[in-house]
Amino acid sequence: MPRSGASTLLAVCALTLCSAVAAQDPRPARADRLIVRPPSSVAGAAKDLGMKSLTTNTAQDLGGCGSAGWRKLAVDNTHMSETVQQLQQQGYEVEYDWIISIDRVPNDYSSVRAAMDSIRAPQAWDIHTGSGASGPTVCVIDSGININHPDLAANIVRPMYGYNAITNTEGRAVDDDNSHGSHCAGTIGGIGNNGAGVVGVSWDVRMLGCKFLDASGSGSTSDAVECVRWCRQQGAKITS
């Protein structure tokens, strides 16, 4: 799964974003964007006007993720530290738009059987292998999803497929150019008992993909939040 991705995204969505930006944080971040929340004392349109006076940009709302008021703000990367300081002086909560990257993993994975045995999946399959169209939709937030993969295609919701938060495009734009997201989708919902590829935990499940990681396996926190919001808008009950 993405390195630091789960904790970072949960921090955003659970209202635990730091109120101050660490001056010497070793993590990489977007050089042209911040995630900010105006002070509660600033009302209505004045919130955008206050930020616009500092950056000449109006912030884009990140609401709908269990958090009110957080916005992503485009900034001049040549004056990032000054902008952060000015926003904080005016009472804004400020967080860098951290870059989230996939862990490096060895190429000698344990077999799927060993993994599934470890969670006693075969015993569960004796009872249930998935609910299909009548079950909940699972939204895989990662590098996208291979919409034509023979072990995934029948379980992907069509014609929606998913959403690419990097390009702000729905549909086939969610196609995976890294493979990590497709690997995760296969673990969740690879079609079972079809004599091809591997089996997922649920053989028959509705899946959507949401892409915020690019071909190199990196993406921004705000795009991950956009994915959470988009998945919720599609009625997904489970996100991964």
Coordinates of N, CA and C in Angstrom, one line a residue:
M1 N 0.9 -1.2 0.0 CA 0.0 0.0 0.0 C 0.9 1.2 0.0
P2 N 0.4 2.4 -0.3 CA 1.2 3.6 -0.4 C 1.9 3.9 0.9
R3 N 3.2 4.2 0.8 CA 4.0 4.5 2.0 C 3.4 5.8 2.7
S4 N 3.1 5.7 4.0 CA 2.6 6.8 4.7 C 1.2 7.2 4.2
G5 N 0.7 6.6 3.1 CA -0.5 7.0 2.5 C -1.7 6.9 3.4
A6 N -1.9 5.7 4.0 CA -3.1 5.4 4.8 C -3.1 6.4 6.0
S7 N -2.0 6.6 6.7 CA -2.0 7.5 7.8 C -2.3 9.0 7.4
T8 N -1.7 9.4 6.3 CA -1.8 10.7 5.8 C -3.2 11.0 5.4
L9 N -3.8 10.1 4.6 CA -5.2 10.3 4.1 C -6.2 10.3 5.2
L10 N -6.0 9.4 6.2 CA -6.9 9.3 7.3 C -6.8 10.6 8.1
A11 N -5.6 11.1 8.2 CA -5.4 12.4 9.0 C -6.2 13.5 8.4
V12 N -6.2 13.6 7.0 CA -6.9 14.6 6.3 C -8.4 14.4 6.6
C13 N -8.9 13.2 6.4 CA -10.3 12.9 6.5 C -10.9 12.9 7.9
A14 N -10.0 12.7 8.9 CA -10.5 12.6 10.3 C -10.2 13.8 11.1
L15 N -9.9 14.9 10.4 CA -9.7 16.2 11.0 C -8.6 16.3 12.0
T16 N -7.5 15.5 11.6 CA -6.3 15.6 12.5 C -5.1 16.2 11.7
L17 N -5.4 17.0 10.7 CA -4.3 17.7 10.1 C -3.6 18.6 11.1
C18 N -2.3 18.6 10.9 CA -1.5 19.5 11.8 C -1.9 20.9 11.6
S19 N -1.9 21.7 12.7 CA -2.3 23.1 12.5 C -1.1 24.0 12.1
A20 N 0.1 23.4 12.2 CA 1.3 24.1 11.8 C 2.1 23.2 10.9
V21 N 2.9 23.9 10.0 CA 3.7 23.1 9.0 C 5.1 23.0 9.5
A22 N 5.6 21.8 9.6 CA 7.0 21.6 10.1 C 7.9 22.3 9.1
A23 N 8.9 23.0 9.7 CA 9.8 23.7 8.8 C 10.8 22.8 8.1
Q24 N 11.2 21.7 8.7 CA 12.2 20.8 8.1 C 11.7 19.4 8.0
D25 N 10.5 19.2 7.5 CA 9.9 17.9 7.3 C 10.6 17.2 6.1
P26 N 11.1 16.0 6.3 CA 11.8 15.3 5.2 C 11.0 14.8 4.0
R27 N 9.6 14.8 4.2 CA 8.8 14.2 3.2 C 8.7 15.2 2.0
P28 N 8.6 14.7 0.8 CA 8.4 15.6 -0.4 C 6.9 16.0 -0.4
A29 N 6.8 17.2 -1.0 CA 5.4 17.8 -1.1 C 5.3 18.6 -2.4
R30 N 4.1 18.9 -2.8 CA 3.8 19.7 -4.0 C 4.4 21.1 -3.7
A31 N 5.2 21.6 -4.7 CA 5.8 22.9 -4.6 C 4.9 24.0 -5.0
D32 N 3.7 23.6 -5.5 CA 2.8 24.7 -6.1 C 1.4 24.7 -5.4
R33 N 1.3 23.9 -4.3 CA 0.0 23.8 -3.7 C 0.0 23.6 -2.2
L34 N -0.9 24.1 -1.5 CA -1.0 23.9 0.0 C -2.5 23.4 0.3
I35 N -2.6 22.8 1.4 CA -4.0 22.5 1.9 C -4.2 23.4 3.1
V36 N -5.3 24.2 3.1 CA -5.5 25.2 4.1 C -6.9 25.2 4.6
R37 N -7.1 25.7 5.9 CA -8.4 25.9 6.4 C -8.5 27.3 7.1
P38 N -9.4 28.1 6.6 CA -9.5 29.5 7.2 C -9.9 29.4 8.7
P39 N -9.5 30.4 9.5 CA -10.0 30.4 10.9 C -11.5 30.6 10.9
S40 N -12.1 30.0 11.9 CA -13.6 30.1 12.1 C -14.1 31.5 12.2
S41 N -13.3 32.4 12.5 CA -13.7 33.8 12.7 C -13.9 34.5 11.3
V42 N -13.4 33.9 10.3 CA -13.5 34.4 8.9 C -14.7 33.8 8.2
A43 N -15.6 34.6 7.8 CA -16.9 34.1 7.3 C -17.0 34.2 5.8
G44 N -17.8 33.3 5.2 CA -18.2 33.4 3.8 C -17.2 33.7 2.8
A45 N -17.5 34.6 1.8 CA -16.6 34.9 0.7 C -15.3 35.5 1.2
A46 N -15.3 36.0 2.4 CA -14.0 36.6 2.9 C -12.9 35.6 3.1
K47 N -13.3 34.3 3.2 CA -12.3 33.3 3.3 C -11.5 33.2 2.1
D48 N -12.1 33.2 0.9 CA -11.4 33.1 -0.4 C -10.7 34.4 -0.6
L49 N -11.3 35.5 -0.3 CA -10.7 36.8 -0.5 C -9.4 37.0 0.3
G50 N -9.4 36.5 1.5 CA -8.2 36.5 2.3 C -7.0 35.8 1.7
M51 N -7.3 34.6 1.2 CA -6.3 33.8 0.5 C -5.9 34.4 -0.8
K52 N -6.9 34.9 -1.5 CA -6.6 35.5 -2.8 C -5.6 36.7 -2.7
S53 N -5.8 37.4 -1.6 CA -4.9 38.6 -1.4 C -3.5 38.2 -1.2
L54 N -3.3 36.9 -0.8 CA -1.9 36.4 -0.6 C -1.3 35.7 -1.8
T55 N -2.2 35.1 -2.5 CA -1.7 34.2 -3.6 C -2.3 34.5 -5.0
T56 N -3.2 35.4 -5.1 CA -3.9 35.7 -6.3 C -4.7 34.5 -6.8
N57 N -5.0 33.5 -6.0 CA -5.7 32.3 -6.4 C -6.9 32.1 -5.4
T58 N -8.0 31.6 -5.9 CA -9.1 31.2 -5.1 C -9.0 29.7 -4.8
A59 N -9.1 29.4 -3.5 CA -8.9 28.0 -3.2 C -10.1 27.1 -3.6
Q60 N -9.8 25.8 -3.9 CA -10.8 24.8 -4.2 C -11.2 24.0 -3.0
D61 N -12.5 24.0 -2.7 CA -13.0 23.3 -1.5 C -12.8 21.8 -1.6
L62 N -12.3 21.3 -0.4 CA -12.1 19.8 -0.3 C -13.2 19.2 0.6
G63 N -14.3 19.9 0.8 CA -15.4 19.4 1.7 C -15.9 18.1 1.2
G64 N -16.7 17.4 2.0 CA -17.3 16.2 1.6 C -16.5 15.0 2.0
C65 N -15.5 15.2 2.8 CA -14.6 14.1 3.3 C -14.6 14.0 4.8
G66 N -15.8 14.3 5.4 CA -15.9 14.3 6.8 C -15.2 15.5 7.5
S67 N -14.9 16.5 6.7 CA -14.1 17.7 7.2 C -14.7 18.9 6.6
A68 N -14.9 20.0 7.4 CA -15.4 21.2 6.8 C -14.3 22.2 6.7
G69 N -14.3 22.9 5.6 CA -13.4 24.1 5.5 C -12.0 23.9 4.9
W70 N -11.6 22.7 4.7 CA -10.3 22.5 4.1 C -10.3 22.7 2.7
R71 N -9.3 23.4 2.1 CA -9.2 23.7 0.7 C -7.8 23.6 0.2
K72 N -7.7 23.3 -1.1 CA -6.4 23.2 -1.7 C -6.2 24.5 -2.5
L73 N -5.0 25.1 -2.3 CA -4.7 26.4 -2.7 C -3.4 26.4 -3.6
A74 N -3.6 26.8 -4.8 CA -2.4 27.0 -5.7 C -1.6 28.2 -5.2
V75 N -0.3 28.0 -5.2 CA 0.6 29.1 -4.7 C 1.8 29.2 -5.6
D76 N 2.5 30.4 -5.5 CA 3.7 30.6 -6.3 C 4.8 29.9 -5.6
N77 N 5.4 28.9 -6.3 CA 6.4 28.1 -5.6 C 7.7 28.8 -5.2
T78 N 7.8 30.0 -5.7 CA 9.0 30.8 -5.4 C 8.9 31.6 -4.1
H79 N 7.6 31.6 -3.6 CA 7.3 32.3 -2.3 C 6.6 31.4 -1.3
M80 N 6.8 30.1 -1.4 CA 6.1 29.1 -0.6 C 6.2 29.4 0.9
S81 N 7.4 29.6 1.4 CA 7.6 29.7 2.9 C 7.0 31.0 3.3
E82 N 7.0 32.1 2.5 CA 6.4 33.4 2.9 C 4.9 33.3 3.0
T83 N 4.4 32.6 2.0 CA 2.9 32.4 1.9 C 2.4 31.6 3.2
V84 N 3.2 30.5 3.5 CA 2.8 29.7 4.7 C 2.8 30.6 5.9
Q85 N 3.9 31.4 6.1 CA 4.0 32.2 7.2 C 2.9 33.2 7.3
Q86 N 2.5 33.9 6.2 CA 1.5 34.9 6.2 C 0.1 34.2 6.5
L87 N -0.1 33.1 6.0 CA -1.4 32.4 6.2 C -1.5 32.0 7.7
Q88 N -0.4 31.5 8.3 CA -0.5 31.1 9.7 C -0.6 32.4 10.6
Q89 N 0.0 33.5 10.2 CA -0.1 34.7 11.0 C -1.6 35.2 11.0
Q90 N -2.3 34.9 9.9 CA -3.7 35.3 9.8 C -4.7 34.3 10.5
G91 N -4.1 33.2 11.0 CA -4.9 32.2 11.7 C -5.3 31.0 10.9
Y92 N -4.8 30.9 9.7 CA -5.2 29.8 8.9 C -4.4 28.5 9.3
E93 N -5.1 27.4 9.3 CA -4.4 26.1 9.5 C -3.8 25.7 8.1
V94 N -2.5 25.3 8.1 CA -1.8 25.1 6.9 C -1.1 23.7 6.9
E95 N -1.3 23.0 5.8 CA -0.6 21.7 5.7 C 0.0 21.6 4.3
Y96 N 1.2 21.2 4.2 CA 1.8 20.9 2.8 C 1.0 19.8 2.1
D97 N 0.9 19.9 0.8 CA 0.3 18.8 0.0 C 1.3 17.7 -0.2
W98 N 1.4 16.9 0.8 CA 2.4 15.8 0.8 C 2.3 14.9 -0.4
I99 N 3.4 14.4 -0.9 CA 3.4 13.4 -2.0 C 3.4 12.0 -1.3
I100 N 2.5 11.2 -1.8 CA 2.3 9.8 -1.3 C 2.9 8.9 -2.3
S101 N 3.7 7.9 -1.9 CA 4.4 7.0 -2.8 C 4.2 5.6 -2.4
I102 N 4.2 4.7 -3.4 CA 4.1 3.2 -3.1 C 5.4 2.7 -2.5
D103 N 5.2 1.8 -1.5 CA 6.4 1.2 -0.9 C 7.1 0.4 -2.0
R104 N 8.4 0.3 -1.8 CA 9.2 -0.7 -2.6 C 9.0 -2.1 -2.0
V105 N 8.7 -3.0 -2.9 CA 8.4 -4.3 -2.4 C 9.3 -5.3 -3.2
P106 N 9.6 -6.4 -2.6 CA 10.4 -7.5 -3.2 C 9.6 -8.1 -4.3
N107 N 10.3 -8.7 -5.3 CA 9.6 -9.4 -6.4 C 9.4 -10.9 -6.1
D108 N 9.7 -11.3 -4.9 CA 9.4 -12.7 -4.6 C 8.3 -12.8 -3.6
Y109 N 7.1 -12.4 -4.0 CA 5.9 -12.5 -3.2 C 5.6 -13.9 -2.8
S110 N 5.0 -14.0 -1.6 CA 4.5 -15.3 -1.2 C 3.3 -15.7 -2.2
S111 N 3.0 -16.9 -2.3 CA 2.0 -17.3 -3.2 C 0.6 -16.8 -2.7
V112 N -0.3 -16.6 -3.7 CA -1.6 -16.2 -3.3 C -2.3 -17.2 -2.3
R113 N -2.0 -18.4 -2.6 CA -2.6 -19.5 -1.7 C -2.2 -19.2 -0.2
A114 N -0.9 -19.0 0.0 CA -0.4 -18.8 1.3 C -1.1 -17.6 2.0
A115 N -1.2 -16.5 1.1 CA -1.8 -15.3 1.7 C -3.3 -15.5 2.0
M116 N -4.0 -16.2 1.1 CA -5.4 -16.5 1.4 C -5.6 -17.4 2.6
D117 N -4.8 -18.4 2.7 CA -4.8 -19.4 3.8 C -4.6 -18.6 5.1
S118 N -3.8 -17.6 5.1 CA -3.5 -16.9 6.3 C -4.7 -16.1 6.9
I119 N -5.6 -15.8 6.0 CA -6.8 -15.1 6.5 C -8.1 -16.1 6.5
R120 N -7.8 -17.4 6.2 CA -8.8 -18.4 6.2 C -9.9 -18.1 5.2
A121 N -9.4 -17.6 4.0 CA -10.4 -17.3 2.9 C -11.1 -18.6 2.4
P122 N -10.4 -19.7 2.3 CA -11.1 -20.9 1.8 C -12.3 -21.3 2.6
Q123 N -12.2 -21.2 3.9 CA -13.3 -21.5 4.8 C -14.5 -20.5 4.6
A124 N -14.1 -19.2 4.3 CA -15.2 -18.2 4.0 C -15.8 -18.5 2.6
W125 N -15.0 -19.0 1.7 CA -15.6 -19.3 0.3 C -16.6 -20.4 0.3
D126 N -16.4 -21.3 1.3 CA -17.4 -22.4 1.5 C -18.8 -21.8 1.8
I127 N -18.8 -20.6 2.3 CA -20.1 -20.0 2.7 C -20.5 -18.9 1.7
H128 N -19.6 -18.1 1.2 CA -19.9 -16.9 0.4 C -18.7 -16.5 -0.5
T129 N -19.0 -16.2 -1.7 CA -17.9 -15.8 -2.6 C -18.1 -14.4 -3.2
G130 N -19.1 -13.7 -2.7 CA -19.4 -12.3 -3.2 C -20.8 -12.1 -3.5
S131 N -21.2 -10.8 -3.4 CA -22.6 -10.5 -3.6 C -22.9 -9.9 -4.9
G132 N -21.9 -9.6 -5.8 CA -22.2 -9.1 -7.1 C -22.9 -7.8 -7.1
A133 N -23.9 -7.6 -8.0 CA -24.6 -6.4 -8.2 C -25.4 -6.0 -7.0
S134 N -25.8 -7.0 -6.2 CA -26.6 -6.6 -5.0 C -25.8 -6.2 -3.8
G135 N -24.5 -6.3 -3.9 CA -23.6 -6.0 -2.8 C -23.0 -4.6 -2.8
P136 N -22.2 -4.2 -1.8 CA -21.7 -2.9 -1.8 C -20.6 -2.7 -2.9
T137 N -20.4 -1.4 -3.3 CA -19.4 -1.1 -4.3 C -18.1 -0.8 -3.5
V138 N -17.0 -1.4 -4.0 CA -15.7 -1.1 -3.4 C -14.9 -0.2 -4.4
C139 N -14.4 0.9 -3.8 CA -13.6 1.8 -4.6 C -12.2 1.7 -4.3
V140 N -11.3 1.4 -5.3 CA -9.9 1.2 -5.1 C -9.2 2.5 -5.4
I141 N -8.6 3.1 -4.3 CA -7.9 4.4 -4.5 C -6.4 4.1 -4.6
D142 N -5.9 4.3 -5.7 CA -4.5 3.9 -5.9 C -4.0 4.4 -7.3
S143 N -3.3 3.6 -8.1 CA -2.7 4.1 -9.3 C -3.7 3.8 -10.5
G144 N -4.9 3.5 -10.2 CA -5.9 3.2 -11.3 C -6.2 1.7 -11.2
I145 N -6.9 1.2 -12.3 CA -7.3 -0.2 -12.4 C -7.3 -0.6 -13.8
N146 N -6.8 -1.7 -14.1 CA -6.7 -2.2 -15.5 C -8.1 -2.7 -15.9
I147 N -8.8 -1.9 -16.6 CA -10.2 -2.1 -16.9 C -10.4 -3.3 -17.9
N148 N -9.4 -3.7 -18.5 CA -9.5 -4.9 -19.5 C -8.9 -6.2 -19.0
H149 N -8.4 -6.2 -17.8 CA -7.8 -7.4 -17.2 C -8.8 -8.5 -17.1
P150 N -8.5 -9.7 -17.6 CA -9.5 -10.8 -17.6 C -9.9 -11.2 -16.2
D151 N -9.1 -10.9 -15.2 CA -9.5 -11.3 -13.8 C -10.2 -10.1 -13.1
L152 N -10.3 -9.0 -13.8 CA -11.0 -7.8 -13.1 C -12.2 -7.3 -13.9
A153 N -12.1 -7.4 -15.2 CA -13.0 -6.6 -16.1 C -14.5 -6.9 -15.7
A154 N -14.9 -8.1 -15.5 CA -16.3 -8.4 -15.2 C -16.8 -7.8 -13.9
N155 N -15.8 -7.5 -13.0 CA -16.2 -7.0 -11.7 C -16.1 -5.5 -11.6
I156 N -15.7 -4.8 -12.7 CA -15.6 -3.3 -12.7 C -16.9 -2.7 -13.2
V157 N -17.4 -1.8 -12.4 CA -18.7 -1.1 -12.8 C -18.6 -0.4 -14.1
R158 N -19.4 -0.7 -15.1 CA -19.4 -0.1 -16.4 C -20.7 0.6 -16.6
P159 N -20.6 1.7 -17.4 CA -19.5 2.2 -18.1 C -18.7 3.3 -17.3
M160 N -18.9 3.4 -16.0 CA -18.2 4.4 -15.2 C -16.7 4.1 -15.1
Y161 N -16.4 2.9 -14.8 CA -15.0 2.4 -14.6 C -14.4 3.1 -13.4
G162 N -14.3 4.4 -13.4 CA -13.6 5.1 -12.3 C -13.3 6.5 -12.6
Y163 N -12.4 7.1 -11.8 CA -12.1 8.5 -11.9 C -10.6 8.7 -11.8
N164 N -10.0 9.6 -12.6 CA -8.6 10.0 -12.5 C -8.6 11.4 -11.9
A165 N -8.1 11.4 -10.6 CA -8.1 12.7 -9.9 C -6.9 13.6 -10.4
I166 N -5.9 13.0 -11.1 CA -4.8 13.8 -11.6 C -5.3 14.6 -12.7
T167 N -6.1 14.0 -13.6 CA -6.5 14.8 -14.8 C -8.0 15.2 -14.7
N168 N -8.6 14.9 -13.6 CA -10.1 15.3 -13.3 C -10.9 14.7 -14.5
T169 N -10.8 13.4 -14.7 CA -11.5 12.8 -15.8 C -12.1 11.4 -15.3
E170 N -13.3 11.2 -15.7 CA -14.0 10.0 -15.4 C -13.9 9.0 -16.5
G171 N -14.2 7.7 -16.2 CA -14.2 6.7 -17.3 C -12.9 6.0 -17.5
R172 N -12.6 5.8 -18.7 CA -11.4 5.0 -19.1 C -10.1 5.6 -18.6
A173 N -10.1 6.9 -18.3 CA -8.9 7.6 -17.8 C -8.4 7.0 -16.5
V174 N -9.2 6.1 -15.9 CA -8.7 5.5 -14.6 C -7.8 4.3 -14.9
D175 N -7.6 3.9 -16.2 CA -6.7 2.8 -16.5 C -5.4 2.9 -15.9
D176 N -4.9 1.8 -15.4 CA -3.7 1.8 -14.6 C -2.4 1.8 -15.4
D177 N -1.5 2.8 -15.2 CA -0.2 2.8 -15.9 C 0.9 2.5 -15.0
N178 N 0.6 1.9 -13.8 CA 1.7 1.5 -12.8 C 1.6 0.1 -12.5
S179 N 0.4 -0.5 -12.3 CA 0.0 -1.8 -12.0 C -0.3 -2.1 -10.5
H180 N 0.2 -1.1 -9.6 CA -0.1 -1.3 -8.2 C -1.6 -1.4 -7.9
G181 N -2.3 -0.4 -8.5 CA -3.7 -0.4 -8.2 C -4.4 -1.7 -8.7
S182 N -4.0 -2.2 -9.8 CA -4.6 -3.4 -10.4 C -4.3 -4.6 -9.5
H183 N -3.1 -4.6 -8.9 CA -2.7 -5.7 -8.0 C -3.6 -5.6 -6.8
C184 N -3.8 -4.4 -6.2 CA -4.7 -4.3 -5.1 C -6.1 -4.7 -5.4
A185 N -6.6 -4.3 -6.6 CA -7.9 -4.7 -7.0 C -8.1 -6.2 -7.2
G186 N -7.0 -6.8 -7.7 CA -7.0 -8.3 -7.8 C -7.1 -9.0 -6.5
T187 N -6.4 -8.4 -5.5 CA -6.5 -9.0 -4.1 C -7.9 -8.9 -3.6
I188 N -8.5 -7.8 -3.8 CA -9.9 -7.5 -3.3 C -10.9 -8.3 -4.1
G189 N -10.8 -8.3 -5.4 CA -11.9 -8.8 -6.2 C -11.5 -9.5 -7.5
G190 N -10.4 -10.2 -7.5 CA -10.0 -11.0 -8.7 C -11.1 -12.1 -8.8
I191 N -11.5 -12.3 -10.1 CA -12.6 -13.4 -10.3 C -12.0 -14.7 -10.0
G192 N -12.8 -15.5 -9.3 CA -12.3 -16.8 -8.8 C -12.9 -18.0 -9.6
N193 N -12.1 -19.1 -9.6 CA -12.6 -20.3 -10.2 C -12.8 -20.2 -11.7
N194 N -11.9 -19.3 -12.4 CA -12.0 -19.1 -13.8 C -10.8 -19.6 -14.6
G195 N -9.9 -20.3 -13.8 CA -8.7 -20.9 -14.5 C -7.7 -19.9 -15.0
A196 N -7.8 -18.7 -14.6 CA -6.9 -17.6 -15.0 C -6.4 -16.7 -13.9
G197 N -5.1 -16.3 -14.0 CA -4.6 -15.4 -13.0 C -4.7 -15.8 -11.6
V198 N -5.2 -15.0 -10.7 CA -5.3 -15.2 -9.3 C -6.7 -15.0 -8.8
V199 N -7.0 -15.4 -7.6 CA -8.3 -15.2 -7.0 C -8.3 -14.1 -6.0
G200 N -9.3 -13.3 -6.0 CA -9.4 -12.3 -4.9 C -10.2 -12.8 -3.7
V201 N -10.2 -12.0 -2.7 CA -11.0 -12.3 -1.5 C -12.5 -12.5 -1.9
S202 N -13.0 -11.6 -2.7 CA -14.4 -11.7 -3.1 C -14.4 -11.9 -4.6
W203 N -14.9 -13.0 -5.1 CA -14.9 -13.4 -6.5 C -15.9 -12.6 -7.3
D204 N -16.9 -12.1 -6.7 CA -18.0 -11.4 -7.4 C -18.3 -10.1 -6.7
V205 N -17.8 -9.0 -7.1 CA -17.9 -7.8 -6.3 C -17.9 -6.6 -7.3
R206 N -18.7 -5.6 -7.0 CA -18.7 -4.3 -7.8 C -17.5 -3.5 -7.4
M207 N -16.6 -3.2 -8.4 CA -15.5 -2.3 -8.1 C -15.4 -1.1 -9.0
L208 N -14.9 0.0 -8.4 CA -14.6 1.2 -9.1 C -13.1 1.5 -8.8
G209 N -12.4 2.2 -9.7 CA -11.1 2.6 -9.4 C -11.0 4.1 -9.3
C210 N -10.1 4.6 -8.5 CA -9.9 6.1 -8.5 C -8.4 6.3 -8.5
K211 N -7.9 6.9 -9.5 CA -6.4 7.1 -9.7 C -5.9 8.4 -9.1
F212 N -5.0 8.3 -8.1 CA -4.3 9.6 -7.7 C -2.8 9.4 -7.8
L213 N -2.3 8.1 -7.9 CA -0.9 7.8 -8.1 C -0.6 7.8 -9.6
D214 N 0.5 8.4 -10.0 CA 0.9 8.4 -11.4 C 1.7 7.2 -11.8
A215 N 2.2 7.2 -13.0 CA 2.9 6.0 -13.5 C 4.1 5.7 -12.7
S216 N 4.7 6.7 -12.0 CA 5.9 6.4 -11.1 C 5.5 5.9 -9.7
G217 N 4.2 6.0 -9.4 CA 3.7 5.5 -8.1 C 3.6 6.6 -7.1
S218 N 3.6 7.9 -7.5 CA 3.5 9.0 -6.6 C 2.3 9.8 -6.9
G219 N 1.7 10.5 -5.9 CA 0.6 11.4 -6.0 C 0.4 12.2 -4.8
S220 N -0.4 13.2 -4.9 CA -0.6 14.2 -3.8 C -1.7 13.9 -2.9
T221 N -1.6 14.4 -1.7 CA -2.6 14.1 -0.7 C -4.0 14.7 -1.1
S222 N -4.0 15.9 -1.7 CA -5.3 16.5 -2.1 C -6.0 15.7 -3.2
D223 N -5.2 15.0 -4.1 CA -5.8 14.2 -5.1 C -6.4 12.9 -4.5
A224 N -5.7 12.4 -3.4 CA -6.2 11.3 -2.7 C -7.5 11.6 -2.0
V225 N -7.6 12.8 -1.5 CA -8.9 13.3 -0.8 C -10.0 13.4 -1.9
E226 N -9.6 13.9 -3.1 CA -10.6 14.0 -4.2 C -11.1 12.6 -4.5
C227 N -10.3 11.6 -4.4 CA -10.7 10.3 -4.7 C -11.7 9.8 -3.7
V228 N -11.4 10.1 -2.4 CA -12.4 9.7 -1.3 C -13.7 10.3 -1.6
R229 N -13.7 11.6 -1.9 CA -15.0 12.3 -2.1 C -15.7 11.8 -3.4
W230 N -15.0 11.5 -4.4 CA -15.6 11.0 -5.6 C -16.2 9.6 -5.4
C231 N -15.5 8.8 -4.7 CA -16.0 7.4 -4.4 C -17.3 7.5 -3.5
R232 N -17.3 8.4 -2.6 CA -18.5 8.6 -1.8 C -19.7 9.1 -2.6
Q233 N -19.4 9.9 -3.6 CA -20.4 10.4 -4.4 C -21.0 9.3 -5.3
Q234 N -20.2 8.3 -5.6 CA -20.7 7.2 -6.4 C -21.4 6.2 -5.6
G235 N -21.5 6.4 -4.3 CA -22.2 5.5 -3.4 C -21.4 4.3 -2.9
A236 N -20.0 4.4 -3.1 CA -19.2 3.3 -2.6 C -19.2 3.2 -1.1
K237 N -19.4 2.1 -0.6 CA -19.5 1.9 0.9 C -18.1 1.5 1.5
I238 N -17.2 1.0 0.6 CA -15.9 0.6 1.0 C -14.9 1.2 0.1
T239 N -13.8 1.8 0.7 CA -12.7 2.3 -0.1 C -11.4 1.6 0.4
S240 N -10.5 1.5 -0.5 CA -9.2 0.8 -0.2 C -8.1 1.7 -0.7

